[in-house]
Amino acid sequence: MLSSPRQPLLACLCLLISVDAIAAEDEANVLAPVTVEGSAENAAAETPIELQREQALTPGAVTLLDTQTLNERNVVSIGDMLRYVPGIWTATGATGDATFLSSRGSNLDATNFDGNGVKLMIDGLPVTAADGNNHNSFIDPMAARYAVIARGANALTYGASTLGGAIDFISPTARNTNNQISLSGGSHGTVQSRITGGVVAGDKDALVTVEQRSYDGYREHQEQQRGSVYANTGWQISDTVENRFYFFYTDNDQELAGSLTRAQFDEDPYQAGENNERGNFLKNVETWRVANRTRWQLSDTSNLVVGVSFEDQSLYHPIVENPFFSLLIDNDQTTFGTTVRFDKQMGNHDLLLGLNYGQTWVKGGNYTHSGGIRDALTTKVDNKADNLEIFVMDRWHFAERWTLVYGAQAVTGSREVDNVNVSSGAQRNPNDTYESFNPRLGVIYQVADRSELFANVSKLYEAPTLYELEDEVQANNDTLDAMQGVVGEVGTRGVAPFGQDNEWNWEVAVYYAQIEDEILSVEKPGAPGTSQVTNVEDTIHAGVEALFGASFALGDGQHRIEPLLSLTYNDFTFDNDPVYGDNQLPVAPEFFIKGEVMYRHANGFFAGPTFDIVDDRFADFENSYEVDGYELVGLRTGVTRDTWEVYLEGRNLTDEAYVANLTVRNDANINDALLQAGEPRSVFAGIRFDF
């Protein structure tokens, strides 16, 4: 631990001094993006050049996603959106649209409800709280125009200090989005509607989207009602300055179906948990967010972006009720964030200097309850956290086709939990300051105009969340240590012709990380919904991530076949642990494969099968409770035209009963309620009109 936050800051700034001044100006090499939907050729024309450029200058796994392609299927959650992004394990089933999210082995424990390990952002500004938790966060994937998924240490481009990386959701504007109406619905009482309208008037523009979702659920006690408003307005102040204001509001009420024992799952996988319906477990979140972002083009070779955001979340969350204990969380979480990014091209050097700062306050209390109705206050909660990330990178084109990428991040942040027991007056006040300096070194070799090889070695670092500090079980009243490690990664991405009128694209990454002090938690025996957290000395996170897509012409070119295949292999284990040996970490399967094969006609018609193959998983650290893998088959079809689109999608056509999500224990047994069922056979349809 560093003695002063000034030391890592000075080390970062020293990297700038080391840059050679080269008079000749070099254009940055830009690859066509490797996308997870459709052909790269079509996406290249639609994806902003700056996103392509950032991907091409990153010596590691970064996926670009154009959300226009999501209109061809039923998308209600981040899990649906990230379906074909390798390295990202998602699972649904807990609520209507909540998604368990793990990137490169993040969040594989009983405190998975805090959603740590991946920094979520909208337009480069944080949605994730300053302590790293995503507990109350909701992002509507259809409210984004693009998404950038930077896995692991490759999120240094955004300054993120997380194990799993970062995802930046980029908002549409009236300048790149048509006015449109969409309606979708289908199985399990699903009805979702959305209307978007915008106007462009000279140097000003504005866009507003209103959406509504109603869902009965495929399990008992899984109903959801959600309404949201998204808006932004922009002002091109001058040829070199643009300002944009953002507003977001959502009211999301969801019932929690809970987990089942193996016997209950075998009897009826779609029943609610034993206490969930009786206790009326809910997760109701009301959120509003405002943000502002200004971009200055300082010169032909330099840009400055400054942004601020403010978000308030109100949570009403009855979650535990049994004969011995009940818990209802009622609090407000407020987060302020700011970001500064400066880009400068200096000859063969492409510099990036940035700063992220965030503060989060959580005020409220824990209550007893009966049937979801709040009762007595048991614990007053007044927690707070802040986090400062300063990062600098140089992308040096030191020779033809070669780019050296080097940089570092300085992190300093504080966490303070202040919980007061109302009846006894006893106070729990774990608090600490976390600091780290995280260097990164990588190289990119451009094989051809649209393909490259890359490699990097980077330091990983992530401090604990407030939820983890609340549940810690460290000895001698010590607070949790931050988890940190070193990761090495090699890979390739690109687009290339394949015979006449054919093209294929690929994205492959292989990584190996050694982690120290990984923060893991297990559920307390006899107290479902509560957990205890500690540091584990050594773990290994390694894997292979691969995405392959192609577009093959048939006959006269009016017909095409477009396969898409996403493959992930995970090796997440303890490393010679005194208790768990070399056991596999729970939750994430060793491998999973997702794909589709689409036929497309020049008139816009498309049709084809989809498939999922998922390996077995463990539900405990002892590796004594194994959850079976599964295979799913689906089918989707539709027509896409310039001003309208319609789709029909069938999922899990064989109606397989499978476990989508699970709860972690230290040493689980067959009577533990751990299993949450995935979606049974389902059919959805949707239509969109531009106007």
XYZ file of C-alpha atoms in Angstrom:
691
model
C 0.000 0.000 0.000
C 1.427 3.344 -0.992
C 2.140 5.962 1.625
C 0.706 8.840 -0.358
C -1.723 9.204 -3.291
C 0.709 11.741 -4.772
C 3.260 9.030 -5.545
C 1.172 7.129 -8.148
C 0.041 10.420 -9.670
C 3.633 11.558 -10.159
C 4.531 8.177 -11.633
C 1.727 8.542 -14.183
C 2.813 12.037 -15.160
C 6.399 10.870 -15.635
C 5.211 8.730 -18.544
C 4.281 11.873 -20.439
C 7.775 13.308 -19.984
C 9.265 10.188 -21.579
C 7.469 10.722 -24.890
C 9.739 11.708 -27.753
C 8.710 14.801 -29.677
C 8.402 13.839 -33.319
C 7.579 16.546 -35.816
C 5.957 14.434 -38.495
C 2.319 13.735 -37.804
C 1.107 10.157 -38.278
C -2.468 9.112 -38.917
C -3.565 6.418 -36.431
C -4.206 3.048 -38.032
C -7.886 2.191 -37.795
C -9.356 -1.275 -38.190
C -12.897 -2.084 -39.157
C -14.642 -3.154 -35.951
C -15.182 -6.757 -34.971
C -18.834 -6.756 -34.009
C -21.021 -9.371 -32.407
C -23.979 -8.938 -34.760
C -24.145 -8.933 -38.529
C -21.258 -8.438 -40.900
C -18.314 -6.240 -40.023
C -18.586 -4.519 -43.385
C -22.052 -3.163 -42.638
C -21.187 -2.234 -39.073
C -18.078 -0.338 -40.128
C -20.188 2.267 -41.865
C -22.376 2.753 -38.790
C -19.922 2.622 -35.904
C -18.313 5.979 -35.037
C -14.718 6.200 -36.160
C -13.520 7.046 -32.650
C -14.850 3.722 -31.310
C -13.124 1.794 -34.088
C -9.950 3.730 -33.396
C -9.982 2.974 -29.664
C -10.540 -0.719 -30.350
C -7.669 -0.819 -32.862
C -5.342 0.900 -30.349
C -6.114 -1.500 -27.490
C -3.730 -4.488 -27.140
C -6.465 -6.732 -25.750
C -10.061 -7.880 -25.963
C -12.564 -5.125 -26.769
C -15.895 -5.773 -28.492
C -18.017 -3.141 -30.233
C -21.757 -3.610 -30.434
C -24.150 -1.719 -32.698
C -27.520 -1.990 -30.972
C -29.469 -1.465 -34.209
C -28.968 -5.180 -34.802
C -30.781 -5.996 -31.536
C -34.094 -5.082 -33.184
C -34.030 -8.506 -34.852
C -34.659 -10.371 -31.578
C -36.211 -10.075 -28.138
C -33.877 -8.023 -25.928
C -34.960 -6.959 -22.436
C -31.802 -7.344 -20.321
C -28.056 -6.832 -20.453
C -27.817 -10.614 -20.708
C -29.782 -10.563 -23.972
C -27.625 -7.726 -25.270
C -24.307 -9.431 -24.429
C -25.384 -12.863 -25.648
C -22.601 -13.187 -28.223
C -19.813 -11.346 -26.386
C -17.196 -13.939 -25.407
C -15.777 -13.938 -21.902
C -18.986 -12.559 -20.383
C -21.108 -15.023 -18.386
C -24.657 -13.800 -17.797
C -27.591 -15.490 -16.106
C -31.188 -14.436 -15.621
C -34.145 -15.844 -13.703
C -34.000 -13.887 -10.453
C -36.295 -11.093 -11.693
C -37.855 -9.830 -14.898
C -34.771 -8.114 -16.299
C -32.010 -8.363 -13.688
C -28.892 -10.123 -14.931
C -26.071 -11.805 -13.078
C -22.945 -10.530 -14.802
C -19.431 -11.945 -14.601
C -16.474 -10.990 -16.784
C -13.310 -13.068 -16.641
C -14.360 -14.622 -13.355
C -15.565 -11.565 -11.462
C -18.357 -11.764 -8.880
C -18.289 -15.552 -8.352
C -19.557 -15.703 -4.773
C -22.545 -15.244 -2.474
C -22.349 -11.449 -2.586
C -23.069 -11.557 -6.300
C -26.068 -9.302 -5.640
C -23.709 -6.322 -5.473
C -22.691 -6.930 -9.100
C -19.079 -5.870 -8.563
C -16.236 -6.531 -10.968
C -17.474 -4.651 -14.045
C -17.697 -0.873 -14.253
C -20.876 0.217 -16.034
C -20.965 3.619 -17.706
C -23.296 5.656 -19.876
C -21.541 8.034 -22.271
C -18.296 7.592 -20.344
C -19.850 8.603 -17.007
C -20.350 6.111 -14.164
C -23.506 4.168 -13.421
C -21.575 1.894 -11.086
C -21.340 3.388 -7.591
C -18.022 4.801 -6.342
C -17.367 1.661 -4.271
C -17.797 -0.558 -7.352
C -21.255 -2.001 -6.657
C -24.031 -2.384 -9.248
C -26.685 -3.600 -6.813
C -29.472 -1.234 -7.854
C -28.190 -0.439 -11.331
C -30.505 -0.861 -14.277
C -29.494 -0.209 -17.860
C -32.009 -0.689 -20.649
C -29.961 -2.148 -23.530
C -32.407 -0.763 -26.090
C -31.768 2.762 -24.771
C -28.171 2.635 -26.058
C -27.006 3.295 -29.616
C -23.666 1.533 -29.199
C -21.891 -0.430 -26.485
C -18.169 -0.950 -25.913
C -17.180 -4.006 -23.880
C -13.570 -3.830 -22.645
C -12.718 -6.976 -20.710
C -10.281 -7.190 -17.831
C -7.355 -4.774 -17.753
C -8.291 -3.521 -21.221
C -10.706 -1.173 -19.452
C -7.738 1.055 -18.590
C -8.882 3.108 -21.591
C -11.790 4.133 -19.343
C -9.704 4.283 -16.174
C -11.664 1.397 -14.631
C -10.041 -0.407 -11.688
C -11.956 -3.705 -11.764
C -11.238 -7.380 -12.222
C -13.706 -7.816 -15.095
C -13.348 -4.580 -17.072
C -15.917 -2.014 -18.162
C -18.935 -1.553 -20.421
C -19.752 1.859 -21.859
C -23.288 2.352 -23.195
C -23.436 5.217 -25.668
C -26.735 7.086 -25.944
C -28.492 7.746 -29.241
C -29.114 11.325 -30.308
C -31.584 12.935 -32.678
C -28.733 13.183 -35.193
C -28.156 9.418 -35.475
C -31.569 7.961 -34.596
C -34.890 7.961 -36.415
C -38.207 8.679 -34.751
C -39.719 5.275 -34.134
C -42.361 3.204 -32.412
C -41.773 -0.384 -31.323
C -43.991 -2.998 -29.695
C -43.032 -6.486 -28.578
C -44.615 -9.240 -26.544
C -45.080 -12.930 -26.102
C -44.803 -15.691 -23.527
C -45.116 -15.190 -19.769
C -47.281 -12.085 -20.128
C -44.512 -10.062 -21.761
C -45.597 -6.712 -23.203
C -43.088 -3.961 -23.976
C -43.623 -0.716 -25.853
C -41.331 2.143 -26.757
C -41.694 5.441 -28.600
C -38.786 7.682 -29.580
C -39.094 11.175 -30.982
C -36.467 13.753 -31.778
C -35.861 17.035 -33.499
C -32.824 18.719 -35.087
C -32.891 22.501 -35.390
C -29.653 23.965 -36.661
C -27.004 23.640 -33.984
C -29.437 22.162 -31.436
C -31.115 18.754 -31.167
C -33.234 16.815 -28.688
C -34.389 13.201 -28.316
C -36.908 11.629 -25.915
C -37.791 7.951 -25.420
C -40.632 6.639 -23.272
C -40.836 2.905 -22.599
C -43.103 0.593 -20.617
C -42.637 -3.070 -19.706
C -45.107 -5.479 -18.144
C -44.169 -9.070 -17.315
C -45.959 -11.861 -15.427
C -42.893 -14.112 -15.318
C -42.327 -17.790 -16.066
C -42.035 -18.515 -12.358
C -44.432 -17.880 -9.529
C -43.886 -14.539 -7.779
C -41.885 -13.032 -10.669
C -44.107 -10.193 -11.866
C -42.520 -6.951 -13.064
C -43.795 -3.472 -13.924
C -41.350 -0.908 -15.312
C -41.647 2.526 -16.835
C -38.781 4.718 -18.024
C -37.988 8.009 -19.710
C -34.694 8.771 -21.475
C -33.852 12.171 -22.905
C -30.881 14.132 -24.144
C -30.395 17.487 -25.786
C -27.318 18.764 -27.572
C -25.926 22.134 -28.546
C -23.160 22.578 -31.092
C -21.839 25.737 -29.472
C -19.224 26.254 -32.184
C -17.390 24.250 -34.805
C -15.135 22.897 -32.061
C -17.353 22.713 -28.954
C -20.362 20.479 -28.320
C -22.373 20.181 -25.108
C -24.965 17.527 -24.320
C -27.341 17.177 -21.356
C -28.811 13.771 -20.389
C -31.791 12.787 -18.246
C -32.974 9.330 -17.210
C -35.815 8.158 -14.955
C -37.091 4.647 -14.248
C -39.526 3.098 -11.806
C -38.894 -0.644 -11.693
C -40.949 -2.916 -9.400
C -40.055 -6.601 -9.380
C -41.072 -9.674 -7.405
C -38.298 -12.089 -6.432
C -38.992 -15.743 -7.136
C -35.984 -16.974 -5.150
C -33.990 -20.207 -5.126
C -35.083 -23.838 -4.845
C -33.690 -27.032 -3.391
C -32.866 -29.822 -5.793
C -36.016 -31.715 -4.765
C -38.176 -28.615 -5.284
C -36.549 -27.986 -8.664
C -37.221 -31.562 -9.779
C -40.830 -31.298 -8.617
C -41.566 -27.916 -10.272
C -38.661 -25.713 -11.401
C -40.963 -22.718 -11.879
C -42.399 -22.503 -8.376
C -41.308 -19.696 -6.075
C -38.881 -20.223 -3.221
C -40.397 -21.461 0.017
C -40.252 -18.061 1.742
C -40.299 -15.714 -1.240
C -44.003 -15.682 -1.925
C -45.051 -15.834 1.731
C -42.590 -13.088 2.627
C -43.445 -11.104 -0.531
C -39.801 -10.565 -1.420
C -39.417 -7.567 -3.724
C -36.791 -5.399 -5.351
C -38.369 -2.030 -6.109
C -35.983 0.631 -7.387
C -36.781 4.186 -8.434
C -33.891 5.946 -10.161
C -33.271 9.331 -11.693
C -30.061 10.514 -13.257
C -28.804 13.713 -14.856
C -25.514 14.192 -16.670
C -23.696 16.732 -18.782
C -20.821 16.203 -21.192
C -18.791 18.784 -23.120
C -16.348 17.984 -25.883
C -13.762 20.474 -27.138
C -11.772 19.879 -30.307
C -8.723 21.833 -29.247
C -6.928 21.279 -32.549
C -6.800 18.844 -35.429
C -4.829 16.492 -33.183
C -6.255 17.010 -29.699
C -9.601 16.717 -27.887
C -10.802 17.357 -24.359
C -13.943 15.816 -22.834
C -15.358 16.869 -19.459
C -18.458 15.299 -17.943
C -20.406 15.189 -14.686
C -23.278 12.980 -13.522
C -25.605 12.748 -10.538
C -27.788 9.733 -9.787
C -30.229 8.932 -6.987
C -31.643 5.443 -6.349
C -34.390 4.604 -3.864
C -34.476 0.934 -2.891
C -37.329 -0.940 -1.155
C -36.181 -4.517 -0.758
C -37.777 -7.134 1.543
C -35.391 -10.050 1.096
C -35.326 -12.334 4.187
C -38.138 -13.715 6.343
C -37.970 -16.869 8.456
C -38.921 -17.798 12.030
C -35.660 -16.378 13.373
C -34.903 -13.321 11.267
C -36.358 -10.929 8.717
C -34.719 -8.196 6.669
C -36.099 -5.351 4.601
C -33.633 -2.842 3.137
C -34.985 0.668 2.635
C -32.376 3.196 1.590
C -31.326 5.915 -0.815
C -28.064 5.652 -2.728
C -26.701 8.847 -4.258
C -23.708 8.903 -6.604
C -21.833 11.842 -8.048
C -19.321 11.245 -10.822
C -17.025 13.259 -13.029
C -14.635 12.416 -15.827
C -11.954 14.267 -17.774
C -10.290 12.820 -20.896
C -7.579 14.471 -22.972
C -6.414 12.951 -26.285
C -3.387 14.234 -28.148
C -1.609 12.970 -31.260
C 2.055 13.975 -31.300
C 3.810 12.632 -34.345
C 3.866 8.859 -33.943
C 2.499 9.067 -30.408
C -1.180 8.897 -29.487
C -1.583 10.083 -25.890
C -4.526 9.611 -23.562
C -4.705 11.246 -20.136
C -7.797 10.905 -17.966
C -9.357 11.246 -14.555
C -12.461 9.675 -12.987
C -13.775 10.718 -9.605
C -16.883 9.441 -7.835
C -18.616 9.726 -4.475
C -21.445 7.542 -3.191
C -23.621 7.951 -0.099
C -26.022 5.298 1.203
C -28.523 6.451 3.815
C -31.428 4.511 5.239
C -31.904 1.456 7.327
C -32.531 -2.236 7.738
C -35.976 -3.174 9.041
C -37.939 -6.192 10.074
C -40.993 -6.892 7.967
C -43.988 -9.137 7.609
C -45.084 -10.109 4.126
C -43.093 -7.281 2.572
C -44.632 -4.606 4.826
C -41.959 -2.604 6.629
C -41.939 -2.939 10.406
C -39.364 -1.930 13.042
C -36.043 -0.252 12.271
C -33.186 -2.485 13.433
C -30.089 -0.839 11.934
C -29.369 2.714 10.848
C -27.176 2.843 7.760
C -24.963 5.789 6.790
C -22.263 4.480 4.436
C -20.060 6.393 2.050
C -17.320 5.801 -0.483
C -15.174 7.753 -2.904
C -12.834 6.704 -5.664
C -10.259 8.555 -7.771
C -8.727 6.982 -10.887
C -6.002 8.829 -12.803
C -4.731 7.159 -15.936
C -2.306 7.870 -18.742
C -1.424 5.931 -21.880
C 0.781 6.372 -24.896
C 0.148 4.420 -28.110
C 3.483 4.761 -29.915
C 3.625 3.769 -33.616
C 7.346 3.087 -33.400
C 7.645 1.210 -36.708
C 5.569 0.327 -39.725
C 2.716 -1.952 -38.552
C 3.932 -1.872 -34.917
C 2.385 0.008 -31.976
C 3.725 -0.042 -28.424
C 1.094 0.685 -25.782
C 2.293 1.633 -22.316
C 0.641 3.417 -19.465
C -0.482 3.275 -15.884
C -3.307 4.008 -13.522
C -3.227 5.482 -10.039
C -6.153 4.627 -7.774
C -7.035 6.003 -4.378
C -10.341 5.587 -2.615
C -12.012 5.281 0.752
C -14.790 3.075 2.089
C -16.660 3.696 5.331
C -19.483 1.600 6.740
C -21.454 3.164 9.596
C -24.132 0.799 10.910
C -25.794 1.455 14.274
C -27.909 -1.187 15.990
C -31.056 0.616 17.156
C -31.793 -1.574 20.191
C -28.269 -1.797 21.642
C -26.633 1.315 20.215
C -23.678 -0.806 19.097
C -21.846 0.583 16.086
C -20.063 -1.239 13.273
C -17.664 1.067 11.520
C -15.240 -0.806 9.253
C -13.423 1.725 7.097
C -10.216 1.968 5.146
C -8.375 3.770 2.373
C -7.177 1.871 -0.692
C -4.375 2.970 -3.012
C -2.545 1.354 -5.887
C -0.356 2.033 -8.901
C -1.230 -0.217 -11.851
C 1.110 -0.279 -14.865
C 0.341 -1.736 -18.278
C 2.516 -2.689 -21.259
C 1.267 -3.994 -24.592
C 2.069 -4.294 -28.272
C -0.011 -4.413 -31.470
C 1.133 -5.739 -34.835
C -1.050 -4.839 -37.798
C -1.033 -7.905 -40.055
C -3.174 -6.318 -42.771
C -5.427 -3.308 -43.233
C -8.192 -4.883 -41.153
C -6.482 -7.443 -38.921
C -3.997 -7.342 -36.070
C -2.221 -9.328 -33.371
C -1.928 -8.032 -29.804
C -0.416 -8.833 -26.422
C -0.246 -7.140 -23.032
C 0.861 -7.559 -19.432
C -1.117 -5.527 -16.883
C -1.771 -5.182 -13.195
C -5.313 -5.814 -11.958
C -6.753 -4.071 -8.913
C -10.169 -3.832 -7.252
C -11.063 -2.502 -3.801
C -13.983 -3.950 -1.794
C -17.521 -2.643 -2.069
C -19.489 -1.319 0.884
C -21.621 -4.474 0.770
C -18.497 -6.585 1.144
C -17.226 -4.486 4.060
C -20.604 -4.816 5.800
C -20.369 -8.612 5.594
C -16.656 -9.098 6.267
C -15.375 -11.661 8.774
C -11.737 -10.573 9.071
C -9.878 -11.387 12.264
C -8.687 -8.725 14.721
C -11.156 -6.198 13.302
C -8.985 -5.793 10.205
C -10.750 -4.564 7.107
C -10.698 -6.370 3.799
C -7.692 -5.963 1.548
C -8.140 -4.997 -2.080
C -7.720 -7.798 -4.575
C -4.895 -7.406 -7.048
C -2.908 -9.434 -9.521
C -1.055 -9.611 -12.813
C -2.609 -10.695 -16.107
C -0.975 -11.618 -19.401
C -3.006 -11.677 -22.610
C -2.407 -12.457 -26.281
C -4.860 -12.438 -29.156
C -5.965 -11.329 -32.572
C -8.934 -9.658 -34.241
C -9.824 -8.684 -37.751
C -11.872 -8.945 -40.897
C -10.761 -10.669 -44.093
C -12.186 -11.752 -47.468
C -12.927 -15.442 -47.932
C -13.191 -16.195 -51.597
C -15.366 -14.102 -53.897
C -18.069 -11.951 -52.251
C -17.476 -13.631 -48.886
C -16.036 -12.261 -45.664
C -15.284 -13.508 -42.182
C -14.364 -11.781 -38.940
C -12.799 -12.980 -35.740
C -11.848 -11.968 -32.231
C -9.689 -14.280 -30.105
C -8.024 -13.646 -26.739
C -6.141 -15.943 -24.360
C -5.377 -14.636 -20.856
C -3.860 -15.855 -17.601
C -4.139 -13.939 -14.314
C -2.739 -14.661 -10.868
C -4.861 -12.938 -8.221
C -3.933 -12.210 -4.622
C -6.467 -11.520 -1.863
C -9.502 -12.173 -4.047
C -12.614 -11.099 -2.152
C -15.039 -14.006 -1.904
C -18.117 -14.628 0.187
C -20.287 -17.539 1.152
C -23.869 -17.551 2.336
C -24.267 -17.917 6.094
C -25.714 -21.318 7.005
C -29.287 -20.952 8.261
C -29.567 -17.326 7.108
C -30.446 -17.229 3.389
C -29.829 -13.847 1.815
C -26.982 -12.969 4.167
C -23.294 -13.594 3.585
C -19.842 -13.441 5.113
C -16.840 -12.114 3.233
C -13.090 -12.647 3.428
C -9.886 -12.444 1.367
C -8.585 -15.617 -0.268
C -4.813 -15.685 -0.588
C -4.276 -16.938 -4.156
C -6.537 -17.708 -7.114
C -6.076 -18.143 -10.857
C -8.304 -16.633 -13.528
C -7.500 -17.864 -17.025
C -9.455 -18.395 -20.179
C -9.935 -18.370 -23.917
C -12.438 -16.024 -25.569
C -13.328 -16.427 -29.238
C -15.866 -14.917 -31.591
C -16.218 -15.920 -35.238
C -18.616 -14.512 -37.804
C -18.950 -14.743 -41.568
C -21.096 -13.751 -44.524
C -21.185 -16.164 -47.465
C -22.829 -15.297 -50.784
C -25.020 -17.897 -52.474
C -25.798 -17.910 -56.188
C -26.380 -14.434 -57.604
C -25.640 -12.659 -54.323
C -29.309 -12.177 -53.385
C -28.920 -14.899 -50.780
C -26.404 -15.090 -47.959
C -25.604 -17.403 -45.052
C -24.234 -15.669 -41.945
C -23.022 -17.898 -39.094
C -21.984 -16.430 -35.743
C -20.220 -18.391 -33.008
C -19.102 -17.253 -29.546
C -16.933 -19.606 -27.482
C -15.599 -19.139 -23.944
C -13.357 -21.448 -21.932
C -12.869 -20.622 -18.234
C -10.252 -21.853 -15.783
C -11.060 -20.138 -12.479
C -9.499 -21.946 -9.517
C -8.042 -21.617 -6.059
C -4.257 -21.857 -6.147
C -2.929 -24.274 -3.523
C -5.342 -22.908 -0.928
C -4.970 -24.418 2.582
C -8.735 -25.139 2.695
C -9.871 -25.512 -0.913
C -6.690 -26.727 -2.588
C -6.974 -26.193 -6.340
C -10.776 -26.377 -6.445
C -12.737 -24.696 -9.184
C -14.489 -21.444 -8.327
C -18.281 -21.778 -8.403
C -21.018 -20.278 -10.589
C -19.258 -19.946 -13.964
C -19.162 -23.026 -16.241
C -15.849 -24.299 -17.562
C -17.033 -23.587 -21.097
C -20.064 -22.201 -22.894
C -20.886 -21.796 -26.578
C -23.559 -19.601 -28.128
C -24.286 -19.242 -31.795
C -26.650 -18.857 -34.698
C -26.756 -19.519 -38.438
C -28.851 -16.964 -40.323
C -30.096 -17.078 -43.895
C -30.551 -13.562 -45.304
C -32.194 -12.421 -48.530
C -31.502 -9.089 -50.202
C -35.162 -8.121 -49.644
C -34.550 -8.085 -45.858
C -35.930 -11.511 -44.935
C -33.896 -13.530 -42.437
C -34.331 -16.861 -40.658
C -32.191 -19.375 -38.824
C -31.533 -21.451 -35.717
C -29.835 -20.369 -32.489
C -28.149 -22.601 -29.929
C -26.545 -22.638 -26.466
C -24.199 -25.274 -25.024
C -23.277 -24.780 -21.359
C -20.999 -26.988 -19.239
C -21.534 -28.123 -15.644
C -20.906 -25.723 -12.738
C -20.355 -25.921 -9.015
C -22.509 -24.176 -6.414
C -19.946 -24.291 -3.621
C -16.263 -23.770 -2.900
C -15.839 -27.388 -1.760
C -16.920 -28.565 -5.241
C -19.329 -31.026 -3.633
C -22.505 -29.697 -5.307
C -22.507 -29.900 -9.102
C -25.132 -28.278 -11.318
C -25.761 -29.941 -14.662
C -25.000 -28.189 -17.918
C -27.581 -27.809 -20.659
C -28.204 -27.395 -24.389
C -30.836 -25.046 -25.828
C -32.160 -24.649 -29.351
C -34.053 -21.642 -30.708
C -35.250 -20.162 -33.974
C -35.760 -16.618 -35.151
C -37.051 -15.063 -38.336
C -38.204 -11.694 -39.594
C -37.980 -8.974 -42.187
C -35.847 -5.819 -42.021
C -36.602 -2.860 -44.271
C -35.452 0.750 -44.315
C -38.380 2.087 -42.264
C -39.834 -0.968 -40.536
C -38.859 -4.286 -39.047
C -40.675 -7.345 -37.699
C -39.323 -10.447 -35.945
C -40.516 -13.733 -34.445
C -38.291 -15.622 -32.012
C -38.643 -18.998 -30.330
C -36.409 -19.949 -27.401
C -35.714 -23.275 -25.704
C -37.863 -25.075 -28.255
C -37.239 -28.460 -26.601
C -38.604 -27.026 -23.312
C -35.608 -28.143 -21.287
C -35.726 -27.474 -17.539
C -32.317 -26.063 -16.657
C -30.580 -24.022 -13.959
C -29.792 -20.496 -15.124
C -28.551 -18.934 -11.900
C -27.487 -20.231 -8.508
C -26.504 -19.257 -4.988
C -23.065 -20.036 -3.540
C -22.317 -21.906 -0.329
C -19.090 -23.006 1.298
C -20.092 -26.682 1.360
C -23.573 -27.114 -0.106
C -25.854 -30.051 0.464
C -28.862 -31.380 -1.392
C -31.342 -29.628 0.931
C -29.950 -26.136 0.334
C -32.096 -23.777 -1.734
C -29.611 -22.744 -4.426
C -31.192 -23.191 -7.859
C -33.049 -20.747 -10.122
C -34.631 -22.046 -13.304
C -34.022 -20.607 -16.745
C -36.704 -19.684 -19.239
C -38.875 -22.566 -20.536
C -40.146 -22.784 -24.129
C -41.021 -19.223 -25.119
C -42.147 -17.307 -28.193
C -41.777 -13.558 -28.722
C -42.656 -11.196 -31.554
C -41.883 -7.557 -32.189
C -42.427 -4.800 -34.695
C -40.767 -1.427 -35.265
C -41.778 1.527 -37.427
C -39.687 4.598 -38.247
C -41.475 7.847 -38.863
